[in-house]
mmCIF file of C-alpha atoms in Angstrom:
data_model
loop_
_atom_site.group_PDB
_atom_site.id
_atom_site.type_symbol
_atom_site.label_atom_id
_atom_site.label_comp_id
_atom_site.label_asym_id
_atom_site.label_seq_id
_atom_site.Cartn_x
_atom_site.Cartn_y
_atom_site.Cartn_z
ATOM 1 C CA UNK A 1 17.908 -12.214 6.531
ATOM 2 C CA UNK A 2 18.330 -8.917 4.682
ATOM 3 C CA UNK A 3 16.618 -10.308 1.589
ATOM 4 C CA UNK A 4 13.629 -11.426 3.678
ATOM 5 C CA UNK A 5 13.488 -8.070 5.461
ATOM 6 C CA UNK A 6 13.594 -6.295 2.099
ATOM 7 C CA UNK A 7 10.731 -8.452 0.816
ATOM 8 C CA UNK A 8 8.616 -7.640 3.879
ATOM 9 C CA UNK A 9 9.346 -3.925 3.420
ATOM 10 C CA UNK A 10 8.315 -4.222 -0.235
ATOM 11 C CA UNK A 11 5.042 -5.931 0.687
ATOM 12 C CA UNK A 12 4.277 -3.248 3.289
ATOM 13 C CA UNK A 13 5.027 -0.520 0.734
ATOM 14 C CA UNK A 14 2.677 -2.143 -1.795
ATOM 15 C CA UNK A 15 -0.040 -2.491 0.855
ATOM 16 C CA UNK A 16 0.299 1.184 1.855
ATOM 17 C CA UNK A 17 0.087 2.302 -1.786
ATOM 18 C CA UNK A 18 -3.013 0.146 -2.353
ATOM 19 C CA UNK A 19 -4.726 1.452 0.801
ATOM 20 C CA UNK A 20 -4.034 5.082 -0.174
ATOM 21 C CA UNK A 21 -5.253 4.469 -3.739
ATOM 22 C CA UNK A 22 -8.486 2.835 -2.498
ATOM 23 C CA UNK A 23 -9.039 5.626 0.044
ATOM 24 C CA UNK A 24 -8.608 8.304 -2.649
ATOM 25 C CA UNK A 25 -10.909 6.490 -5.075
ATOM 26 C CA UNK A 26 -13.597 5.937 -2.416
ATOM 27 C CA UNK A 27 -13.482 9.499 -1.069
ATOM 28 C CA UNK A 28 -13.456 10.875 -4.621
ATOM 29 C CA UNK A 29 -16.356 8.668 -5.707
ATOM 30 C CA UNK A 30 -18.380 9.359 -2.539
ATOM 31 C CA UNK A 31 -17.921 13.131 -2.756
#
């Protein structure tokens, strides 16, 4: 259970980092 919960938290963290990186790149490239 804890291992699965940790994996889900890791995936969410990776997704958040990717979204922020894409947002920064897009806003930087657009402006």
